mmCIF file of N, CA and C and ligand atoms in Angstrom:
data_model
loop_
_atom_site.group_PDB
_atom_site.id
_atom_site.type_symbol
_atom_site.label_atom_id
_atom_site.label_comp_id
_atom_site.label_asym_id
_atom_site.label_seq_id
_atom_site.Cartn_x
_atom_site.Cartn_y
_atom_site.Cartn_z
ATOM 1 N N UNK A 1 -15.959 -1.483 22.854
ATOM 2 C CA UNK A 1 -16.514 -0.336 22.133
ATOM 3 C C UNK A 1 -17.963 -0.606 21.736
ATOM 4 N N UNK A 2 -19.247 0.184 22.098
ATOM 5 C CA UNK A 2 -20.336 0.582 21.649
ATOM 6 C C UNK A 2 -20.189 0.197 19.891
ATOM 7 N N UNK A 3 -20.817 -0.537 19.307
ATOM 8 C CA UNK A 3 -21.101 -0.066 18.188
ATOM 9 C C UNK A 3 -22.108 -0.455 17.897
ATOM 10 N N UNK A 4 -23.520 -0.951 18.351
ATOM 11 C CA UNK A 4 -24.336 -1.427 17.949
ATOM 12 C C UNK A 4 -25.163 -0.196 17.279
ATOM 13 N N UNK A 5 -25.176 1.247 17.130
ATOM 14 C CA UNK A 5 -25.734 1.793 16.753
ATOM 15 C C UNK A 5 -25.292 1.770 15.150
ATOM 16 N N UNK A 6 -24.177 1.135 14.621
ATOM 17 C CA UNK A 6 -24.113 0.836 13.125
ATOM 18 C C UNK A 6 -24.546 -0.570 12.229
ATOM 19 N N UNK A 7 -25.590 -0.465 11.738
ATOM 20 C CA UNK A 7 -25.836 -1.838 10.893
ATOM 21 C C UNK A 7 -24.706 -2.336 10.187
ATOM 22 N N UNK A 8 -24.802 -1.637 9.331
ATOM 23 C CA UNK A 8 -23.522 -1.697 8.191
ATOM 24 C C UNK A 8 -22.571 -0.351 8.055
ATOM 25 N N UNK A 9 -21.384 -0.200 7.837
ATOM 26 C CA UNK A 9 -20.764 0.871 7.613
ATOM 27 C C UNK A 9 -19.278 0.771 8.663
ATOM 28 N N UNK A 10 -19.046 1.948 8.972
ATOM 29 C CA UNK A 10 -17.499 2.227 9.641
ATOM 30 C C UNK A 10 -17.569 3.051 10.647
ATOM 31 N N UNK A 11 -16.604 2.233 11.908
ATOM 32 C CA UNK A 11 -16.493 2.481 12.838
ATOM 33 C C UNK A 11 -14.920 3.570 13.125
ATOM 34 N N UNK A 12 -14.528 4.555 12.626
ATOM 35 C CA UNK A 12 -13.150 4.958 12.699
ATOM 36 C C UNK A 12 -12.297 5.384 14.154
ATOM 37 N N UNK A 13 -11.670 4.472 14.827
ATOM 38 C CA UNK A 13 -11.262 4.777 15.980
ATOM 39 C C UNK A 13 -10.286 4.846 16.191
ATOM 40 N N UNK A 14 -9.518 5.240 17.401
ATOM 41 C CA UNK A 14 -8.358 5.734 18.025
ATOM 42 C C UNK A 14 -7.855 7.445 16.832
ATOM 43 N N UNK A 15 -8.816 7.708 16.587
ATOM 44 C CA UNK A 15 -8.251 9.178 15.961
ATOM 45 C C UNK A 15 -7.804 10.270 17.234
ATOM 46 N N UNK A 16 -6.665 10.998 17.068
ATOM 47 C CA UNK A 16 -6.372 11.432 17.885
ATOM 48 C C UNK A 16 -7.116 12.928 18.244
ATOM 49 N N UNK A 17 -7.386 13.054 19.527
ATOM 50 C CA UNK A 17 -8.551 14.153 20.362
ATOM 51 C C UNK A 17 -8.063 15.210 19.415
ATOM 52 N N UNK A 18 -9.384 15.867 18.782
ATOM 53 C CA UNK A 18 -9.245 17.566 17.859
ATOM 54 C C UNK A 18 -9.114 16.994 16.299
ATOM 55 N N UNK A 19 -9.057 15.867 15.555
ATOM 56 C CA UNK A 19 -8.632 15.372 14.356
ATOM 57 C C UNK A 19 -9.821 14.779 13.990
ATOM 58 N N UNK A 20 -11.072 14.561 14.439
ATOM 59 C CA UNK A 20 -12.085 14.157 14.245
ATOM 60 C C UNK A 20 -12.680 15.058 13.265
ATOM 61 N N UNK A 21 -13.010 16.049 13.299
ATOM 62 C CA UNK A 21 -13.880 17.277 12.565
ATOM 63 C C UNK A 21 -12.857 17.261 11.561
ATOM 64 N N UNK A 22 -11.636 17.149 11.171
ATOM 65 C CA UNK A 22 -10.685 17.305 10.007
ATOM 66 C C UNK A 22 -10.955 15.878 9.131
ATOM 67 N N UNK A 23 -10.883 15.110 9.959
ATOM 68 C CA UNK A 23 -11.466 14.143 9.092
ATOM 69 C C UNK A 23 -12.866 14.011 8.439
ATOM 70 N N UNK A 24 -13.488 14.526 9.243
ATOM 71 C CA UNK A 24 -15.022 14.674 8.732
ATOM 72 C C UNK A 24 -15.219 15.580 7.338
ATOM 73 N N UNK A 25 -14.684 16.356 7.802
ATOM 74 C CA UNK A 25 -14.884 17.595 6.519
ATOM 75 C C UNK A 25 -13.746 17.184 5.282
ATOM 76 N N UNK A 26 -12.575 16.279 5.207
ATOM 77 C CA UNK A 26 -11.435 15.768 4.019
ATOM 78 C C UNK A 26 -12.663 14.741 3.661
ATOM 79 N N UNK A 27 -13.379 14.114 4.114
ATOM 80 C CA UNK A 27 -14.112 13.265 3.670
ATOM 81 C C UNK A 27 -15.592 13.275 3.237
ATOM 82 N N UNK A 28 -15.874 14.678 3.234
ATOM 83 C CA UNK A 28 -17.123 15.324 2.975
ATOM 84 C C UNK A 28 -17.848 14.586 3.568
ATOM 85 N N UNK A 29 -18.441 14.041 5.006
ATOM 86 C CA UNK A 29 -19.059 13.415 5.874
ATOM 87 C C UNK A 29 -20.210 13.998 5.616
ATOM 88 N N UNK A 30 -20.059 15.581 5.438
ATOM 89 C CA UNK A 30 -20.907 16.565 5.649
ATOM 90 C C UNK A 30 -22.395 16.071 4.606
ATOM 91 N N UNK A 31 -21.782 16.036 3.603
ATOM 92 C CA UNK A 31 -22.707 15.529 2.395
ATOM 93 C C UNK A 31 -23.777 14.485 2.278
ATOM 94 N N UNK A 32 -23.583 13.754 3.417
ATOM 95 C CA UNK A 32 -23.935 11.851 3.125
ATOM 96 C C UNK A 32 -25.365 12.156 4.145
ATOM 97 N N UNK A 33 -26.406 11.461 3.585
ATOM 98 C CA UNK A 33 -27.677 11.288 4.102
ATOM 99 C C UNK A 33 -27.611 10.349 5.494
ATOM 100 N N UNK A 34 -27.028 9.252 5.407
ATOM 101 C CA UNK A 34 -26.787 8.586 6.528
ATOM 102 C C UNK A 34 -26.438 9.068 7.680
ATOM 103 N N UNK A 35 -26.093 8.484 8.941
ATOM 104 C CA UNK A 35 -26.388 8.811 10.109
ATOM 105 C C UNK A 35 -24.751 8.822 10.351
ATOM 106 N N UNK A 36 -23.846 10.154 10.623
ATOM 107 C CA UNK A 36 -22.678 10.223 10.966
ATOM 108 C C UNK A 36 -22.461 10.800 12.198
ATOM 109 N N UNK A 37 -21.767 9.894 13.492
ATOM 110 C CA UNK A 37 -21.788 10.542 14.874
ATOM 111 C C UNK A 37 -20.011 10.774 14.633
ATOM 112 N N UNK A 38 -20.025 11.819 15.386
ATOM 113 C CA UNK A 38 -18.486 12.238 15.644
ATOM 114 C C UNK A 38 -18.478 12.559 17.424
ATOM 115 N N UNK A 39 -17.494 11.594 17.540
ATOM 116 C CA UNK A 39 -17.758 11.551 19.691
ATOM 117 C C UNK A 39 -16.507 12.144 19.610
ATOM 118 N N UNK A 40 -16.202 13.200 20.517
ATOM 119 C CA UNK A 40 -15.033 13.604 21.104
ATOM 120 C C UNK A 40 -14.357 13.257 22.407
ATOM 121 N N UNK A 41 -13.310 13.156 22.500
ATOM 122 C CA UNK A 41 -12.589 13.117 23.573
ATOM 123 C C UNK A 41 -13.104 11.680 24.456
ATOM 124 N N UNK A 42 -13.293 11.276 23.885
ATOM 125 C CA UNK A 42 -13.390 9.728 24.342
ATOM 126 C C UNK A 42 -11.879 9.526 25.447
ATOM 127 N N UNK A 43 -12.448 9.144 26.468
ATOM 128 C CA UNK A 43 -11.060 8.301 27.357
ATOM 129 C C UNK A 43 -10.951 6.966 26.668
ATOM 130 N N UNK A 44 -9.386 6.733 25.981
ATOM 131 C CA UNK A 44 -8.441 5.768 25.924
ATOM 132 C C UNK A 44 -7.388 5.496 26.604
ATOM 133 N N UNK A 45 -7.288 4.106 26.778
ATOM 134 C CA UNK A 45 -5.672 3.879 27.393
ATOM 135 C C UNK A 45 -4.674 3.799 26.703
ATOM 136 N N UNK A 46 -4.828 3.766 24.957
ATOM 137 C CA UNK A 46 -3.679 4.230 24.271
ATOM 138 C C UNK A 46 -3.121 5.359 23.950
ATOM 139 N N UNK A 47 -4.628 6.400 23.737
ATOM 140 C CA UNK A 47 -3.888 7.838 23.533
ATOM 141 C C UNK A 47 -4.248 8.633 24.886
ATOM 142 N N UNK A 48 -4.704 8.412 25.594
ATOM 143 C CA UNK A 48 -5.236 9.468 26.672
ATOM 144 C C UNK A 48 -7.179 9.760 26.729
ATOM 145 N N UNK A 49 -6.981 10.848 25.432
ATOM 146 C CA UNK A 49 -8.287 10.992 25.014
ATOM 147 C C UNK A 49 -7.834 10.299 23.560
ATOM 148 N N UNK A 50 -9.132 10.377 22.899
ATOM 149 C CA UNK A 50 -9.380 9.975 21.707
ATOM 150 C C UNK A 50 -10.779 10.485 21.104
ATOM 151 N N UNK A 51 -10.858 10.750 19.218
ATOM 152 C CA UNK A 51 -11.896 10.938 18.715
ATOM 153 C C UNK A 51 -12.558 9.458 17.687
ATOM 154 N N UNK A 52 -13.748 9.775 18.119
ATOM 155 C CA UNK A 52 -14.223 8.372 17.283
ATOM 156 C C UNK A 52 -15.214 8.929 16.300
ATOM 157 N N UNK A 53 -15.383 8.382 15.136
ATOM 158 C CA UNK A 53 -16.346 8.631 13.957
ATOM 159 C C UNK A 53 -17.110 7.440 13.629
ATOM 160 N N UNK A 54 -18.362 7.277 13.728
ATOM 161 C CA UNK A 54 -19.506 6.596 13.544
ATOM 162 C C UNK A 54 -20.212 6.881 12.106
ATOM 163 N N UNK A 55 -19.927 5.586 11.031
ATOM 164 C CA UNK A 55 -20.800 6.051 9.389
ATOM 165 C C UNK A 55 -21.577 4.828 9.384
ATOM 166 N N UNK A 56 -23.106 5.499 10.031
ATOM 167 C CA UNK A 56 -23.745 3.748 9.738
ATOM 168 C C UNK A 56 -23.857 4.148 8.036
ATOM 169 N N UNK A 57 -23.304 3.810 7.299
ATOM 170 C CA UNK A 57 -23.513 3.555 5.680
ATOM 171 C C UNK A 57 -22.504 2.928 5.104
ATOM 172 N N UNK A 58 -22.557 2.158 3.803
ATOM 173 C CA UNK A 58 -21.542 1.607 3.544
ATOM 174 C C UNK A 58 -20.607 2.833 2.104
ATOM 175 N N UNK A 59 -19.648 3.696 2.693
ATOM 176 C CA UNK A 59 -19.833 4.770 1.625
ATOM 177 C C UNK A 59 -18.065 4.163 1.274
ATOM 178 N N UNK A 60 -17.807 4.539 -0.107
ATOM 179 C CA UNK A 60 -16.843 4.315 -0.511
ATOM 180 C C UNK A 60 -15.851 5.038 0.419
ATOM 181 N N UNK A 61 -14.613 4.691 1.125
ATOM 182 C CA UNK A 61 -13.599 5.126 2.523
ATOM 183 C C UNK A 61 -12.540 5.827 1.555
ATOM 184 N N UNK A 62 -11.917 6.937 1.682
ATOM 185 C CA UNK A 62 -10.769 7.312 1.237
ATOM 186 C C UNK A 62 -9.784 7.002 2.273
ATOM 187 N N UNK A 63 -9.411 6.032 1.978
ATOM 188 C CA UNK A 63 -8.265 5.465 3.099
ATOM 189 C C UNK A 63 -6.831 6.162 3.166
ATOM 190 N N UNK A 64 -6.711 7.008 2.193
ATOM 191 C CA UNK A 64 -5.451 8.566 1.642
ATOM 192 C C UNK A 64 -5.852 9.166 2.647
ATOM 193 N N UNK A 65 -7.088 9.663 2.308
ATOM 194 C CA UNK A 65 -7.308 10.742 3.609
ATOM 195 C C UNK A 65 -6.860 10.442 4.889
ATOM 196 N N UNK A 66 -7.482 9.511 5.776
ATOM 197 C CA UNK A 66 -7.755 9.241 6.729
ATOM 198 C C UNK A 66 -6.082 8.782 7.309
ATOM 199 N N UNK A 67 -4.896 7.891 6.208
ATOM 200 C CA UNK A 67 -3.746 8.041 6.493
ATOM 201 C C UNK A 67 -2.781 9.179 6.201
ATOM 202 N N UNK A 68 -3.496 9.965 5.693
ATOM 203 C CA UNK A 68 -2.731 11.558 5.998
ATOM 204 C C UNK A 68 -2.885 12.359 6.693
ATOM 205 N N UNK A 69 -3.879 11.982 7.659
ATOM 206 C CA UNK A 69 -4.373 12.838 8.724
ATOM 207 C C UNK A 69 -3.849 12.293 9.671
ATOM 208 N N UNK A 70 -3.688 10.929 10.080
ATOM 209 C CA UNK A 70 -3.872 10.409 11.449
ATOM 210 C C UNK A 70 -3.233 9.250 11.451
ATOM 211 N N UNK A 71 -2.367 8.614 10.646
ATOM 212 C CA UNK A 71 -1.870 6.797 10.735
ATOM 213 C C UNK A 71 -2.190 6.073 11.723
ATOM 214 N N UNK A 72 -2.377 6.820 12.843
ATOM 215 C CA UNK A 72 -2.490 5.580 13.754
ATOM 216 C C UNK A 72 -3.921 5.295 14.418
ATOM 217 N N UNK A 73 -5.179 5.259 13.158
ATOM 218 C CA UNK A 73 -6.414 5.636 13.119
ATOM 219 C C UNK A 73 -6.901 3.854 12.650
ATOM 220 N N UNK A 74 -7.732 3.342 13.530
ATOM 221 C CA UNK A 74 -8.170 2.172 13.247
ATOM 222 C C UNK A 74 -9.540 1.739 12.374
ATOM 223 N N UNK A 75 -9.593 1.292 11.189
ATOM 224 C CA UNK A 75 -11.090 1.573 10.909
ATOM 225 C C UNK A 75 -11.749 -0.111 10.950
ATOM 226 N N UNK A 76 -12.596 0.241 11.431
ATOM 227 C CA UNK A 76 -13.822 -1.062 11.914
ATOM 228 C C UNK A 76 -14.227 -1.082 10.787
ATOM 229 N N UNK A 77 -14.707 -2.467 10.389
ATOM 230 C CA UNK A 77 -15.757 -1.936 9.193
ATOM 231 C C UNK A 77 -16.763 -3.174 9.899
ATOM 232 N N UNK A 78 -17.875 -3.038 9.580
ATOM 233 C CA UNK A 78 -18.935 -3.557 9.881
ATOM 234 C C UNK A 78 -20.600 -4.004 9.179
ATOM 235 N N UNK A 79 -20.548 -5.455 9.616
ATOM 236 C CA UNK A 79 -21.910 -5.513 8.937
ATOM 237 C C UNK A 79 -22.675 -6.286 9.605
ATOM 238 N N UNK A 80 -24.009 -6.538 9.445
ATOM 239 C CA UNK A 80 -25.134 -6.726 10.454
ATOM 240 C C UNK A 80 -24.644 -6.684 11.873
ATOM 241 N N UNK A 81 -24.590 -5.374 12.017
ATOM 242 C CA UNK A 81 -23.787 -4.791 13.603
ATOM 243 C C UNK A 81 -22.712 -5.790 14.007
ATOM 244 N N UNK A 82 -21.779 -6.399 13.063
ATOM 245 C CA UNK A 82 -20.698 -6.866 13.694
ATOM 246 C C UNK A 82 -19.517 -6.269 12.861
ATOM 247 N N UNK A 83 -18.114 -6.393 14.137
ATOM 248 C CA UNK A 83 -17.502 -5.784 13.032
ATOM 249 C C UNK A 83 -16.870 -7.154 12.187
ATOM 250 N N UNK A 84 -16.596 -6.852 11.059
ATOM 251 C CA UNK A 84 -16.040 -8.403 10.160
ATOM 252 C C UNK A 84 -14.566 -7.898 9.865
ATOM 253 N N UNK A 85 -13.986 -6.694 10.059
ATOM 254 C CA UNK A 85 -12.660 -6.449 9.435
ATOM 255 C C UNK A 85 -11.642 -5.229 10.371
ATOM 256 N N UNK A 86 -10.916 -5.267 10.951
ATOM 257 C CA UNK A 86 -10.123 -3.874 11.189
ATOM 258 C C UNK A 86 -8.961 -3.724 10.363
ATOM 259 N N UNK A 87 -9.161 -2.826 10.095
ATOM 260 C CA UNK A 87 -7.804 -2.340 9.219
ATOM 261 C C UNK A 87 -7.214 -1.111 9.880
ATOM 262 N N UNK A 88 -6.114 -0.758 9.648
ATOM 263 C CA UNK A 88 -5.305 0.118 10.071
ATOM 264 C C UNK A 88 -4.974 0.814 8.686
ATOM 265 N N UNK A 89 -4.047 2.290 8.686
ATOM 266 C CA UNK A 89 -3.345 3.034 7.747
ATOM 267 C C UNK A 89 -2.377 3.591 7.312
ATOM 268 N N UNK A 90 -1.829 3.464 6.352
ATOM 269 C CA UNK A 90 -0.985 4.218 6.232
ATOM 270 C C UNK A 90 -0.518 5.250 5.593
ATOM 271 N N UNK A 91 0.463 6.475 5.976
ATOM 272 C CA UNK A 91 0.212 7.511 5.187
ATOM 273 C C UNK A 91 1.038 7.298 3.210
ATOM 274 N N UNK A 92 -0.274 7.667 2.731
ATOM 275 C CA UNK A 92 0.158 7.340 1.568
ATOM 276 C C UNK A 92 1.223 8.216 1.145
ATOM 277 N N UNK A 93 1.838 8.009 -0.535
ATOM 278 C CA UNK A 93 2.980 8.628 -0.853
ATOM 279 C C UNK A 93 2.648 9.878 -2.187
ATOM 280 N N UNK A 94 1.230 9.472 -1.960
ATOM 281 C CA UNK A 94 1.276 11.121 -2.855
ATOM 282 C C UNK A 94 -0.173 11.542 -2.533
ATOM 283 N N UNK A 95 -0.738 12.117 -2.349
ATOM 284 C CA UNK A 95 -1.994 13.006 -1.818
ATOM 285 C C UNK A 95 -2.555 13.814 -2.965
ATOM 286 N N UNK A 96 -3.562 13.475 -4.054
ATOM 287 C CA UNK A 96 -3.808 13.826 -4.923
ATOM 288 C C UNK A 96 -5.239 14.447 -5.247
ATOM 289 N N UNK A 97 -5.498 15.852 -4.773
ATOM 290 C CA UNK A 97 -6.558 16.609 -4.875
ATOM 291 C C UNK A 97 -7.160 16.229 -3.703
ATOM 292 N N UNK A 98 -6.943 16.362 -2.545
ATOM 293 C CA UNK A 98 -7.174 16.389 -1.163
ATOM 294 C C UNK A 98 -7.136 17.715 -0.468
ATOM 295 N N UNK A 99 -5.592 18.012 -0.071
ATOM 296 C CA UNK A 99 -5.560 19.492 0.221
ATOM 297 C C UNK A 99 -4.925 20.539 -0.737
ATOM 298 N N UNK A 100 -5.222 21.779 -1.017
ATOM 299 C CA UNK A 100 -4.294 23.040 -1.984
ATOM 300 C C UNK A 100 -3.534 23.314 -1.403
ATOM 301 N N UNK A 101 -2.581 23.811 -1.983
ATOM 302 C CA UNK A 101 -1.596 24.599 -1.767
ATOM 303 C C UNK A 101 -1.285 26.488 -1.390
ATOM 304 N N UNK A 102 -0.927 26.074 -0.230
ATOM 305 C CA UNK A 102 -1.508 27.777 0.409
ATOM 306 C C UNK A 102 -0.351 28.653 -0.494
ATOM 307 N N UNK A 103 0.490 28.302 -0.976
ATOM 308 C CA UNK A 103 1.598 29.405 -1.453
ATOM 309 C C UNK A 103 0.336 29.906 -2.612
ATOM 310 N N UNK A 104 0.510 31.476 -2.628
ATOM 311 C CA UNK A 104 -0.504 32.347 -3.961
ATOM 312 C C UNK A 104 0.375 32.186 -5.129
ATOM 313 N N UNK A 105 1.775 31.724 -4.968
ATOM 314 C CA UNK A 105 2.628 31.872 -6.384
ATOM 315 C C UNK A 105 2.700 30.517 -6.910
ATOM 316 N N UNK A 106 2.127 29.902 -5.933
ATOM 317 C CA UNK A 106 2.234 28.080 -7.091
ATOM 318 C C UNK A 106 1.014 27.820 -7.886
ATOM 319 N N UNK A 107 1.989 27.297 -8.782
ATOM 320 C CA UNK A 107 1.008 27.163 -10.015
ATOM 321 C C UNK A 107 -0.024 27.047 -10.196
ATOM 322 N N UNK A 108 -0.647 25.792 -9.072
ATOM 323 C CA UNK A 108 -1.593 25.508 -8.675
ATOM 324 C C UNK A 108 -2.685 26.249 -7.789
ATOM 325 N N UNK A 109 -2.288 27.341 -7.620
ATOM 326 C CA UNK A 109 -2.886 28.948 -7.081
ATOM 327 C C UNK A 109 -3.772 29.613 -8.612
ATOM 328 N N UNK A 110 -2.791 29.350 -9.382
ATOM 329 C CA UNK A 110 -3.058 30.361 -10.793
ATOM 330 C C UNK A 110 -3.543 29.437 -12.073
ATOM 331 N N UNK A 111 -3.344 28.283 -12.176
ATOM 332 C CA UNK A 111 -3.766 27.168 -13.422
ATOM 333 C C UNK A 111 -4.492 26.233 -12.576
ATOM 334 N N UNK A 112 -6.009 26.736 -12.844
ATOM 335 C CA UNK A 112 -7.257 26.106 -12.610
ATOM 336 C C UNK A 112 -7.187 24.426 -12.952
ATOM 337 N N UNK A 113 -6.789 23.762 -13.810
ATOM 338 C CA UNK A 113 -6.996 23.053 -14.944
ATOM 339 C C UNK A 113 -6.081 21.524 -13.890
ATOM 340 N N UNK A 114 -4.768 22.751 -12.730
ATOM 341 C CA UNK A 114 -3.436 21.557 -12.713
ATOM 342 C C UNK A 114 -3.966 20.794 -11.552
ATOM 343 N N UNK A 115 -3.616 19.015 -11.094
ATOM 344 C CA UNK A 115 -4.072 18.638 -10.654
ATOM 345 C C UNK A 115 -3.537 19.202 -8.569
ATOM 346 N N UNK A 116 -3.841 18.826 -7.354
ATOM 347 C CA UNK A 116 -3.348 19.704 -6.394
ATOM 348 C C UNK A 116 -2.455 18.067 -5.779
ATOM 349 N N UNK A 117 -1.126 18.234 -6.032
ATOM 350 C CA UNK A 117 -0.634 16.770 -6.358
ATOM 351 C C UNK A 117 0.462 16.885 -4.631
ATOM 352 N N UNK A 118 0.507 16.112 -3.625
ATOM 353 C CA UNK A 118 1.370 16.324 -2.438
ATOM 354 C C UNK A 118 2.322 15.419 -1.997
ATOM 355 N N UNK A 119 3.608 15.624 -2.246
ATOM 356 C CA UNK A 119 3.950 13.954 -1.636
ATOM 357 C C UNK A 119 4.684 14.124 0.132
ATOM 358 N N UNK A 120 4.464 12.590 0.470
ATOM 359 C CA UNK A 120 5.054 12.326 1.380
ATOM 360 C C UNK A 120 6.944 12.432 1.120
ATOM 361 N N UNK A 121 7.144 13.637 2.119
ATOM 362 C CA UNK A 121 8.468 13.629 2.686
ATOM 363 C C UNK A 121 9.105 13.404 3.851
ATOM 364 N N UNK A 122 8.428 13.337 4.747
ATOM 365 C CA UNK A 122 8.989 12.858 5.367
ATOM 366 C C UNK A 122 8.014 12.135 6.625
ATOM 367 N N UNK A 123 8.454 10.262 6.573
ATOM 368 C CA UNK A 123 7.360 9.373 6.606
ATOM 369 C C UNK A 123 7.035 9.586 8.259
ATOM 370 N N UNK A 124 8.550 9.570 9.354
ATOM 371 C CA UNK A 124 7.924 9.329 10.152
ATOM 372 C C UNK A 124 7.269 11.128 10.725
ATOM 373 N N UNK A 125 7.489 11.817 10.367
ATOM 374 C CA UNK A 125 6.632 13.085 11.241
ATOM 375 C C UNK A 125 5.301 13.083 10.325
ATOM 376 N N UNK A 126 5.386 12.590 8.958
ATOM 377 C CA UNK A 126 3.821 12.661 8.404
ATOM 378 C C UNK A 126 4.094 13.857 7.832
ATOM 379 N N UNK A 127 5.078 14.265 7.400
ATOM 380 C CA UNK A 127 4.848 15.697 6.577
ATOM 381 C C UNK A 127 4.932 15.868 4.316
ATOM 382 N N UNK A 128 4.005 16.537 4.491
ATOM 383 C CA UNK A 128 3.545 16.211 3.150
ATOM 384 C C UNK A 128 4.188 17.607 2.542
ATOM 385 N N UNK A 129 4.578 17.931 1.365
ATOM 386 C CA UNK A 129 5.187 19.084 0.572
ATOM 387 C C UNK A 129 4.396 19.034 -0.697
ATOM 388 N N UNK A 130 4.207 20.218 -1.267
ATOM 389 C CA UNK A 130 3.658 20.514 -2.816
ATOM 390 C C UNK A 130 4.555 19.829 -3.763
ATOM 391 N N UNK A 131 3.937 18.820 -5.009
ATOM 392 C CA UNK A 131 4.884 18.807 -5.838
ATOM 393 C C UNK A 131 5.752 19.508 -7.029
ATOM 394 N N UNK A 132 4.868 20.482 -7.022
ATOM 395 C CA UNK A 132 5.482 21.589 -7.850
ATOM 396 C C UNK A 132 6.008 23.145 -6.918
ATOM 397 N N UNK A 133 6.042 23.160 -5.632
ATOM 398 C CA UNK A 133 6.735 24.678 -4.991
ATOM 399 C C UNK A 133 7.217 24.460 -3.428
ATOM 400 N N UNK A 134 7.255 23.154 -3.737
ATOM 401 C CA UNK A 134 7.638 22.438 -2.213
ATOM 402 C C UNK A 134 7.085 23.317 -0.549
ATOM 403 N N UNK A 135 5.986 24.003 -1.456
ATOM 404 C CA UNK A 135 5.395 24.867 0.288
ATOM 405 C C UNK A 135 4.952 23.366 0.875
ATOM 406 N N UNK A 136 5.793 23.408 2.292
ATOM 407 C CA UNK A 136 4.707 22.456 3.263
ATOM 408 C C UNK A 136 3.335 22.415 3.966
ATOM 409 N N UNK A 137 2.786 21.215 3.727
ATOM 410 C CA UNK A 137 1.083 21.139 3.742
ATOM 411 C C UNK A 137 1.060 21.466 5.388
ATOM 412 N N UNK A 138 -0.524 21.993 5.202
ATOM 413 C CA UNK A 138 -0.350 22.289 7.433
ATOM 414 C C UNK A 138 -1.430 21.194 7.457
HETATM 415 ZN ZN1 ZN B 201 2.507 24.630 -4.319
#
């Protein structure tokens, strides 16, 4: 893998093709001054295609996010263009002010104030439910 275009920062790979831009935007990528590449459809021999995310910066990682989107998402981390660490993820067990809740009758629709709280139900499909109206997360 190319990575010499990152000094310091994170290399996020094997994300699966179309999950790249979802990750970008759960992680407000959008926001950060630094230099963020998002490559699509990369040919892999593990998934077929694959999406890769490039953060030359060293920005604090929501590692929730990134294992509620995708578990089987590898993150490089890197410094003076080497990488020093891979870590892998997993999907966490409660998802806390990440995504809302699409039902208009949960609480959390109508009380500004409540936190948007999701847990893992069921581990191996990755599916997450509201904790207060059990609508399932998309
Ligand atoms: Zn709800």
């Amino acid at each position: 893998m190319n990575i010499d275009s990152i000094t310091n920062g994170f290399v996020i790979d094997h994300i699966t093709a179309g999950r790249g831009m979802r990750i970008y935007e759960l992680l407000g990528l959008d926001s950060l001054d630094c230099s963020v590449a998002i490559i699509k459809n990369v040919a892999s021999k593990k998934l077929g295609k694959k999406d890769i995310i490039k953060i030359d910066a060293d920005i604090e990682m929501d590692f929730d996010v990134i294992g509620y989107i995708d578990p089987g998402i590898t993150i490089n981390i890197i410094r003076d263009c080497k990488r020093v660490e891979k870590l892998t993820v997993n999907p966490p067990e409660k998802l806390i002010n990440v995504i809302k809740c699409k039902n208009p009758r949960c609480i959390t629709s109508t009380e500004q104030e409540i936190n948007h709280i999701f847990k893992l139900t069921n581990k191996e499909k990755v599916e997450y439910r509201c904790l207060y109206c059990e609508t399932k997360a998309q």
